[in-house]
Amino acid sequence: MMACMAVGNGLLRSTLKVSPVISGPARCLSVASSAPGKKSVVDKTGKNVVFVDGVRTPFLQSGTDYAKLMPHELAKNALLEITRKTGIPQDLVEYIIYGTVIQEVKTSNIARDAALCAGYPLNTPAHTVTMACISSNVAITTGIGLIASGAFEIIVAGGVETMSDVPIRHSRKMRSLMLRANKAKTLAQKLQLLASIRPGHFVPELPAVSEFSSGETMGHSGDRLAAAFGVTRKEQDDYALRSHKLAHEAQQKGYFTDVVPVKVPGVDGFVEKDNGIRVSTPEQLAKLKPAFVKPHGTVTAANASFLTDGASACLIMPEEKAKSLGLKPKAYLRDFVYVSQDPVDQLLLSPSYAVPKVLERAGLQASDIDVWEVHEAFAGQILANLKAMDSDWFAQTYMGRSSKVGAPPMDRFNLWGGSLSIGHPFAATGVRLTSHAANRLIREDGQFALITACAAGGQGVGMIVERHPDAPSFK
């Protein structure tokens, strides 16, 4: 794609020929909506791994009510609530896997430290995983692997991110000097090192907000991607408005049953709902200036996901184990795939690659999917992926496929909003996507859901979940 981008937007725009995005949830971009036939997906694990249920703390904008909490404290709440909600005693949980992206240095294995704070038994092993924005997807699929291998049965997987307080390091020069000072044996040696300090030593190193391989921020990549696919500013703003409107409706209707209240010291009462959902107007969004590529970029603070604090957790196990415990799982975890592309020019295009691969692995067509839950990093990223999925030329040129997979129908797509509105605590989002997929299947009487997300490094995930026949209904 680099060559196409280098010569401007004309090639992609003239070749893709995709209808513009719509702001409402009821119209389709490409694939005609039709009732999918009842199909079955072959279980590859031999265990019929099920998603019993998932929880998450309210997702809050960074710097608000969670500002004084450490990540393990947020994670503790999710770990407490998943056993409380499912009724599983903590001592039955055999293994815990937790994702995080910006690691707090005081908790080198946040899965273990959060579990201990939550009161899980000392003999419950736990480990931490990271894969940028899909870290809790990795936690879930790692759990699937452990169950399939027979190593464990009852597993809690989740993720946490606290952007209100990120580790900030001394400069490399200062760190080197401090380490040498620690080893100095005499006062004279220490004074000599002290005398070598220069103003530049005090410049801190902030956590990287840019792609390591390219040095470019994800916002810049989102702007370039939107330009390459001819996604206009208005289309992005319209999609962002759609996300906030749908999230607001879902919140008002009580659909976010995965949200559990959190008691935060110094905050009156309980924190009970996401605080980033804001229904605005096209006129208000149009006034915002570009956030990354100035002055002509199209990504703004309103059509990009915001820095978020939050934690999530879910309970997974073999179907037979769930039955023996009297549980009613919500969904089967049927299949998954991870993909990676060029992190320079296709950083955010992973859904376009993951969707056809995971559908093929599961033996399904796009038309079989009743519920789509797709991570919204940027509105432009979502719309570019929809155009890529709806392009034979893109499939043939970049994916080695004979034809397109087709863009999802919008009346099945992120109907409860997404990361643009609900928020995106990096490592916690994967469980949120899975919980919403399972809960939407129940409310919308569907059979299959597809979850997909992009991540830093040009990586991504695709997952298929299927509604369980014993899934409890929402009254």
Coordinates of C-alpha atoms in Angstrom, one line a residue:
M1 CA 0.0 0.0 0.0
M2 CA 3.0 2.3 0.4
A3 CA 3.2 3.0 -3.3
C4 CA -0.5 3.8 -3.5
M5 CA -0.2 6.3 -0.6
A6 CA 2.9 7.9 -2.0
V7 CA 1.0 9.0 -5.2
G8 CA -2.0 10.3 -3.3
N9 CA -5.5 9.1 -2.8
G10 CA -6.6 8.8 -6.4
L11 CA -5.8 5.2 -7.0
L12 CA -7.5 3.8 -3.9
R13 CA -10.4 6.1 -4.2
S14 CA -11.1 5.4 -7.8
T15 CA -10.6 1.6 -7.4
L16 CA -12.6 0.9 -4.3
K17 CA -15.8 2.5 -5.4
V18 CA -17.6 2.0 -2.1
S19 CA -20.7 3.9 -1.1
P20 CA -20.2 6.5 1.6
V21 CA -20.7 5.6 5.2
I22 CA -24.1 6.3 6.8
S23 CA -24.7 7.7 10.3
G24 CA -27.6 5.5 11.3
P25 CA -27.6 1.9 12.3
A26 CA -30.3 0.6 10.0
R27 CA -28.7 0.7 6.5
C28 CA -26.1 -1.6 5.0
L29 CA -22.9 -0.7 3.3
S30 CA -22.6 -3.7 1.0
V31 CA -23.7 -7.1 2.1
A32 CA -27.5 -7.6 1.9
S33 CA -29.0 -8.5 5.3
S34 CA -30.5 -11.9 5.3
A35 CA -31.4 -14.3 8.1
P36 CA -28.5 -16.8 8.5
G37 CA -29.2 -20.5 8.3
K38 CA -28.5 -22.5 11.4
K39 CA -24.9 -23.8 11.0
S40 CA -22.5 -25.6 13.3
V41 CA -18.9 -24.9 13.9
V42 CA -16.5 -27.7 14.5
D43 CA -14.9 -27.6 18.0
K44 CA -11.1 -27.8 17.6
T45 CA -10.3 -28.1 21.3
G46 CA -12.1 -31.2 22.2
K47 CA -13.5 -29.3 25.2
N48 CA -16.2 -27.0 23.8
V49 CA -14.7 -24.1 25.7
V50 CA -17.4 -21.7 26.9
F51 CA -17.6 -18.1 27.9
V52 CA -19.6 -18.1 31.2
D53 CA -19.8 -14.4 31.7
G54 CA -17.7 -11.2 31.8
V55 CA -17.5 -8.1 33.9
R56 CA -15.8 -4.7 33.7
T57 CA -15.4 -1.7 35.8
P58 CA -17.0 1.4 34.3
F59 CA -14.6 2.8 31.7
L60 CA -13.6 6.3 32.7
Q61 CA -11.8 9.1 31.0
S62 CA -8.2 9.2 32.4
G63 CA -7.8 11.9 35.0
T64 CA -11.3 11.5 36.5
D65 CA -12.5 9.3 39.3
Y66 CA -9.9 6.5 38.9
A67 CA -7.0 9.0 38.8
K68 CA -5.6 8.0 42.2
L69 CA -5.9 4.3 41.8
M70 CA -3.1 2.0 40.8
P71 CA -3.8 -0.6 38.0
H72 CA -3.8 -3.6 40.3
E73 CA -6.5 -1.9 42.4
L74 CA -8.8 -1.6 39.3
A75 CA -8.0 -5.2 38.3
K76 CA -8.8 -6.3 41.8
N77 CA -12.3 -5.0 41.4
A78 CA -12.9 -6.9 38.2
L79 CA -11.4 -10.1 39.7
L80 CA -13.7 -9.9 42.7
E81 CA -16.8 -9.2 40.7
I82 CA -16.4 -12.0 38.1
T83 CA -16.5 -14.7 40.9
R84 CA -19.3 -12.8 42.7
K85 CA -21.4 -12.5 39.5
T86 CA -20.9 -16.1 38.4
G87 CA -21.2 -17.5 41.9
I88 CA -17.9 -19.4 41.5
P89 CA -15.8 -19.6 44.7
Q90 CA -12.3 -18.1 44.2
D91 CA -10.7 -21.4 45.3
L92 CA -12.2 -23.1 42.3
V93 CA -10.4 -20.8 39.9
E94 CA -7.3 -22.7 38.7
Y95 CA -5.5 -20.1 36.7
I96 CA -5.6 -16.3 36.1
I97 CA -4.3 -14.6 32.9
Y98 CA -4.3 -10.8 32.7
G99 CA -3.3 -8.4 30.0
T100 CA -1.8 -4.9 30.4
V101 CA 0.1 -2.7 28.0
I102 CA 1.8 0.1 30.0
Q103 CA 3.2 -1.9 32.8
E104 CA 3.3 -0.4 36.3
V105 CA 6.9 -1.1 37.5
K106 CA 5.8 -1.8 41.0
T107 CA 3.7 -4.8 39.9
S108 CA 5.9 -6.8 37.6
N109 CA 3.2 -9.5 37.2
I110 CA 0.0 -7.6 37.6
A111 CA -2.1 -10.8 37.2
R112 CA -0.6 -12.3 40.3
D113 CA -0.5 -9.1 42.3
A114 CA -4.1 -8.2 41.5
A115 CA -5.3 -11.7 42.3
L116 CA -3.6 -11.6 45.7
C117 CA -5.2 -8.3 46.5
A118 CA -8.5 -9.7 45.5
G119 CA -8.1 -12.5 48.0
Y120 CA -7.6 -15.4 45.5
P121 CA -5.8 -18.4 47.1
L122 CA -2.0 -18.2 47.4
N123 CA -1.7 -21.4 45.3
T124 CA -3.6 -20.0 42.3
P125 CA -1.0 -19.3 39.5
A126 CA -1.3 -16.2 37.4
H127 CA 0.6 -14.6 34.6
T128 CA 0.5 -11.4 32.6
V129 CA 0.4 -11.0 28.8
T130 CA 0.7 -8.1 26.4
M131 CA -0.2 -7.5 22.8
A132 CA -1.2 -3.9 22.8
C133 CA -4.9 -3.2 22.3
I134 CA -5.7 -7.0 22.0
S135 CA -4.0 -8.0 25.2
S136 CA -7.2 -9.4 26.9
N137 CA -8.0 -11.2 23.7
V138 CA -4.7 -12.9 24.1
A139 CA -5.6 -13.6 27.8
I140 CA -8.8 -15.3 26.6
T141 CA -7.2 -17.4 23.8
T142 CA -4.2 -18.3 26.1
G143 CA -6.8 -19.7 28.4
I144 CA -8.4 -21.6 25.6
G145 CA -5.0 -23.2 24.9
L146 CA -4.5 -24.2 28.5
I147 CA -7.9 -25.7 28.6
A148 CA -7.4 -27.6 25.3
S149 CA -4.1 -29.0 26.6
G150 CA -5.8 -30.3 29.7
A151 CA -3.5 -28.3 32.0
F152 CA -6.4 -26.4 33.6
E153 CA -10.2 -26.1 33.4
I154 CA -11.5 -23.1 35.3
I155 CA -9.7 -19.9 34.1
V156 CA -10.2 -16.2 34.7
A157 CA -8.9 -13.9 31.9
G158 CA -9.0 -10.2 31.7
G159 CA -7.1 -6.9 31.3
V160 CA -6.4 -3.6 32.9
E161 CA -5.1 -0.2 31.9
T162 CA -4.6 3.0 33.9
M163 CA -3.7 6.0 31.7
S164 CA -4.1 8.5 34.6
D165 CA -0.7 7.5 36.1
V166 CA 1.8 6.1 33.7
P167 CA 5.5 5.3 34.6
I168 CA 7.8 8.1 33.6
R169 CA 11.5 7.3 33.6
H170 CA 14.6 9.3 34.2
S171 CA 16.7 9.8 31.0
R172 CA 19.1 7.0 30.0
K173 CA 22.0 9.2 31.0
M174 CA 20.6 9.9 34.5
R175 CA 19.7 6.2 35.0
S176 CA 23.3 5.2 34.1
L177 CA 24.7 7.8 36.5
M178 CA 22.4 6.7 39.3
L179 CA 23.4 3.0 38.9
R180 CA 27.1 4.0 38.9
A181 CA 26.5 6.1 42.0
N182 CA 24.9 3.2 43.7
K183 CA 28.0 1.1 43.1
A184 CA 30.4 3.9 44.1
K185 CA 32.4 2.9 47.2
T186 CA 33.7 6.2 48.5
L187 CA 32.3 9.7 49.0
A188 CA 34.9 11.1 46.5
Q189 CA 33.6 8.8 43.8
K190 CA 30.0 9.8 44.5
L191 CA 30.9 13.5 44.5
Q192 CA 32.7 13.1 41.2
L193 CA 29.6 11.5 39.6
L194 CA 27.4 14.2 41.1
A195 CA 29.6 16.9 39.5
S196 CA 29.1 15.3 36.1
I197 CA 25.4 16.0 36.1
R198 CA 24.2 18.3 33.3
P199 CA 20.8 19.8 32.6
G200 CA 20.1 17.3 29.9
H201 CA 20.2 14.5 32.5
F202 CA 16.9 15.8 34.0
V203 CA 14.8 15.5 30.8
P204 CA 12.4 12.6 31.5
E205 CA 11.4 9.7 29.2
L206 CA 7.7 9.5 28.7
P207 CA 6.0 6.2 27.7
A208 CA 6.2 5.8 23.9
V209 CA 3.1 7.1 22.1
S210 CA 4.5 6.3 18.8
E211 CA 5.0 3.1 16.8
F212 CA 8.4 1.7 17.6
S213 CA 9.1 0.6 14.0
S214 CA 8.1 3.8 12.3
G215 CA 8.3 6.5 15.0
E216 CA 4.8 7.6 13.9
T217 CA 1.9 8.1 16.3
M218 CA -1.1 6.0 15.8
G219 CA -3.1 9.1 15.2
H220 CA -0.9 10.1 12.2
S221 CA -1.3 6.5 10.9
G222 CA -5.0 6.9 11.2
D223 CA -5.0 10.2 9.3
R224 CA -2.9 8.6 6.5
L225 CA -5.1 5.6 6.3
A226 CA -8.3 7.7 6.1
A227 CA -6.7 9.8 3.3
A228 CA -5.6 6.7 1.4
F229 CA -9.1 5.3 1.4
G230 CA -10.8 8.6 0.7
V231 CA -12.6 8.7 4.0
T232 CA -13.8 12.3 4.6
R233 CA -13.9 14.3 7.8
K234 CA -17.7 14.3 7.7
E235 CA -17.9 10.6 7.3
Q236 CA -15.6 10.2 10.3
D237 CA -17.6 12.7 12.4
D238 CA -20.9 11.0 11.4
Y239 CA -19.6 7.6 12.4
A240 CA -18.4 9.0 15.8
L241 CA -21.8 10.5 16.4
R242 CA -23.3 7.1 15.6
S243 CA -21.1 5.4 18.2
H244 CA -22.0 7.8 20.9
K245 CA -25.7 7.8 20.1
L246 CA -25.9 4.0 20.2
A247 CA -23.8 3.7 23.3
H248 CA -26.0 6.3 25.0
E249 CA -29.1 4.3 24.0
A250 CA -27.6 1.0 25.3
Q251 CA -26.6 2.6 28.5
Q252 CA -30.0 4.2 29.1
K253 CA -31.7 0.8 28.3
G254 CA -29.6 -1.0 30.8
Y255 CA -27.8 -3.2 28.2
F256 CA -24.4 -2.8 29.8
T257 CA -24.9 -5.6 32.2
D258 CA -21.2 -6.3 32.2
V259 CA -20.5 -3.1 34.1
V260 CA -20.0 -3.6 37.9
P261 CA -20.0 -0.8 40.4
V262 CA -16.6 0.3 41.9
K263 CA -16.1 2.0 45.3
V264 CA -13.3 4.5 44.9
P265 CA -11.8 6.1 48.0
G266 CA -12.6 9.8 48.1
V267 CA -15.5 9.5 45.7
D268 CA -19.0 9.7 47.0
G269 CA -21.1 6.5 46.5
F270 CA -20.1 4.1 43.7
V271 CA -18.8 4.7 40.3
E272 CA -21.5 2.9 38.2
K273 CA -21.3 3.9 34.5
D274 CA -18.9 4.9 31.7
N275 CA -18.3 8.6 31.6
G276 CA -17.0 9.2 28.1
I277 CA -20.3 8.8 26.3
R278 CA -21.4 12.2 25.0
V279 CA -24.1 12.8 22.3
S280 CA -23.0 15.8 20.4
T281 CA -24.1 17.4 17.1
P282 CA -22.5 17.5 13.6
E283 CA -22.0 21.2 14.0
Q284 CA -20.1 20.8 17.3
L285 CA -17.8 18.1 15.9
A286 CA -17.1 20.1 12.7
K287 CA -15.6 22.9 14.8
L288 CA -12.8 20.7 16.2
K289 CA -9.4 21.1 14.8
P290 CA -7.2 18.2 13.6
A291 CA -5.4 16.5 16.5
F292 CA -2.4 15.0 14.6
V293 CA -1.8 16.2 11.0
K294 CA -2.2 19.9 11.1
P295 CA -3.9 21.8 9.6
H296 CA -5.3 19.5 7.0
G297 CA -5.8 16.2 8.9
T298 CA -9.2 14.7 9.5
V299 CA -8.7 12.8 12.9
T300 CA -9.9 14.9 15.8
A301 CA -10.4 14.4 19.5
A302 CA -14.0 13.6 18.8
N303 CA -13.6 10.9 16.1
A304 CA -10.7 9.1 17.9
S305 CA -10.9 6.9 21.0
F306 CA -9.8 8.7 24.2
L307 CA -7.4 7.8 27.0
T308 CA -9.3 5.6 29.4
D309 CA -8.9 3.8 32.7
G310 CA -10.6 0.5 33.3
A311 CA -10.4 -3.3 34.0
S312 CA -12.3 -6.4 32.8
A313 CA -12.4 -10.1 33.6
C314 CA -14.2 -13.1 32.3
L315 CA -14.7 -16.8 33.3
I316 CA -14.0 -19.6 30.8
M317 CA -14.0 -23.3 31.1
P318 CA -15.0 -26.6 29.3
E319 CA -18.7 -27.0 28.7
E320 CA -18.9 -30.1 30.7
K321 CA -17.3 -28.4 33.7
A322 CA -19.8 -25.6 33.5
K323 CA -22.7 -28.1 33.5
S324 CA -21.2 -30.0 36.4
L325 CA -21.1 -26.7 38.4
G326 CA -24.7 -25.8 37.4
L327 CA -23.6 -22.8 35.4
K328 CA -25.4 -21.4 32.3
P329 CA -22.7 -20.2 29.9
K330 CA -23.5 -17.4 27.5
A331 CA -21.4 -18.5 24.5
Y332 CA -19.0 -20.9 23.0
L333 CA -15.5 -19.6 22.2
R334 CA -15.4 -21.2 18.8
D335 CA -12.3 -20.0 16.9
F336 CA -9.7 -17.3 16.7
V337 CA -6.9 -16.1 14.5
Y338 CA -4.1 -13.5 14.9
V339 CA -2.7 -11.6 12.0
S340 CA 0.1 -9.1 11.4
Q341 CA 0.8 -6.6 8.6
D342 CA 3.2 -3.8 7.6
P343 CA 3.1 -1.5 10.7
V344 CA 4.0 1.5 8.6
D345 CA 1.2 1.6 5.9
Q346 CA -1.2 -1.0 7.2
L347 CA -1.0 -0.5 11.0
L348 CA -4.8 -0.3 11.5
L349 CA -6.0 -2.7 8.7
S350 CA -5.8 -5.9 10.7
P351 CA -9.6 -6.4 10.8
S352 CA -9.6 -6.6 7.0
Y353 CA -7.1 -9.5 7.2
A354 CA -8.5 -11.2 10.3
V355 CA -12.2 -11.4 9.2
P356 CA -11.8 -13.6 6.2
K357 CA -9.3 -15.8 7.9
V358 CA -11.3 -16.5 11.0
L359 CA -14.5 -17.0 8.9
E360 CA -12.7 -19.6 6.8
R361 CA -11.3 -21.4 9.9
A362 CA -14.8 -21.6 11.3
G363 CA -16.4 -22.6 8.0
L364 CA -18.7 -19.5 8.0
Q365 CA -19.6 -16.8 5.6
A366 CA -20.0 -13.1 6.5
S367 CA -23.7 -13.5 6.0
D368 CA -23.7 -16.0 8.9
I369 CA -22.6 -13.4 11.4
D370 CA -25.5 -11.9 13.4
V371 CA -23.4 -9.7 15.6
W372 CA -20.3 -7.7 14.7
E373 CA -18.2 -6.2 17.5
V374 CA -15.2 -4.3 16.1
H375 CA -12.8 -2.2 18.1
E376 CA -13.0 1.5 17.2
A377 CA -9.6 3.0 17.5
F378 CA -10.5 5.9 15.1
A379 CA -13.6 6.5 13.0
G380 CA -11.3 6.7 10.0
Q381 CA -9.8 3.3 10.8
I382 CA -13.3 1.7 11.0
L383 CA -14.4 3.2 7.7
A384 CA -11.1 2.4 5.9
N385 CA -11.5 -1.3 7.0
L386 CA -15.1 -1.4 5.8
K387 CA -14.0 -0.1 2.4
A388 CA -11.1 -2.6 2.3
M389 CA -13.4 -5.5 3.1
D390 CA -15.7 -4.4 0.4
S391 CA -13.0 -4.2 -2.3
D392 CA -12.2 -7.1 -4.7
W393 CA -9.1 -5.0 -5.8
F394 CA -7.8 -4.8 -2.2
A395 CA -8.4 -8.5 -1.6
Q396 CA -6.6 -9.5 -4.8
T397 CA -3.7 -7.0 -4.5
Y398 CA -2.9 -7.2 -0.8
M399 CA -4.4 -10.4 0.5
G400 CA -3.9 -12.9 -2.3
R401 CA -7.6 -13.6 -2.3
S402 CA -9.8 -14.0 -5.4
S403 CA -12.6 -11.8 -4.0
K404 CA -13.7 -9.5 -1.2
V405 CA -15.3 -10.8 2.0
G406 CA -17.8 -7.9 1.9
A407 CA -18.4 -5.1 4.4
P408 CA -20.6 -6.0 7.4
P409 CA -24.2 -4.7 7.4
M410 CA -24.5 -1.8 9.7
D411 CA -27.7 -3.0 11.3
R412 CA -25.5 -5.7 12.9
F413 CA -22.4 -3.6 13.5
N414 CA -21.4 -2.2 17.0
L415 CA -25.1 -1.6 17.9
W416 CA -24.1 -0.7 21.5
G417 CA -21.4 1.8 20.4
G418 CA -17.8 1.0 20.7
S419 CA -14.4 2.2 21.9
L420 CA -15.0 5.7 20.4
S421 CA -17.8 6.3 22.9
I422 CA -17.5 3.6 25.7
G423 CA -13.7 4.1 26.0
H424 CA -10.6 2.1 25.4
P425 CA -8.5 1.0 28.3
F426 CA -6.0 -0.8 26.1
A427 CA -5.7 -4.2 27.6
A428 CA -9.3 -4.3 29.0
T429 CA -11.1 -3.9 25.6
G430 CA -10.9 -7.5 24.4
V431 CA -13.0 -8.8 27.2
R432 CA -15.5 -5.9 26.7
L433 CA -15.9 -6.8 23.1
T434 CA -16.5 -10.5 24.0
S435 CA -19.0 -9.7 26.7
H436 CA -20.9 -7.3 24.4
A437 CA -20.8 -9.9 21.6
A438 CA -22.2 -12.6 23.9
N439 CA -24.8 -10.3 25.4
R440 CA -26.0 -9.0 22.1
L441 CA -26.4 -12.5 20.7
I442 CA -28.8 -13.2 23.6
R443 CA -30.7 -9.9 23.2
E444 CA -30.8 -10.0 19.4
D445 CA -31.5 -13.8 19.2
G446 CA -28.5 -14.4 17.1
Q447 CA -26.2 -17.5 16.7
F448 CA -22.7 -16.2 15.7
A449 CA -20.7 -13.1 16.6
L450 CA -17.4 -12.0 15.1
I451 CA -15.0 -9.9 17.2
T452 CA -12.1 -8.2 15.6
A453 CA -9.6 -5.5 16.6
C454 CA -6.4 -3.9 15.4
A455 CA -3.3 -3.4 17.6
A456 CA 0.0 -1.6 17.6
G457 CA 2.7 -3.3 15.6
G458 CA 0.3 -3.9 12.7
Q459 CA -1.2 -6.8 14.5
G460 CA -4.8 -7.9 15.1
V461 CA -7.3 -10.6 16.1
G462 CA -10.4 -12.2 14.9
M463 CA -12.6 -14.3 17.1
I464 CA -15.9 -16.3 16.5
V465 CA -18.3 -16.8 19.4
E466 CA -21.5 -18.8 19.3
R467 CA -24.5 -18.3 21.5
H468 CA -24.9 -21.2 24.0
P469 CA -28.3 -22.9 24.0
D470 CA -28.5 -22.7 27.8
A471 CA -27.6 -19.0 27.8
P472 CA -29.7 -17.1 30.3
S473 CA -32.2 -14.6 28.9
F474 CA -32.4 -10.9 29.8
K475 CA -35.6 -10.1 31.5

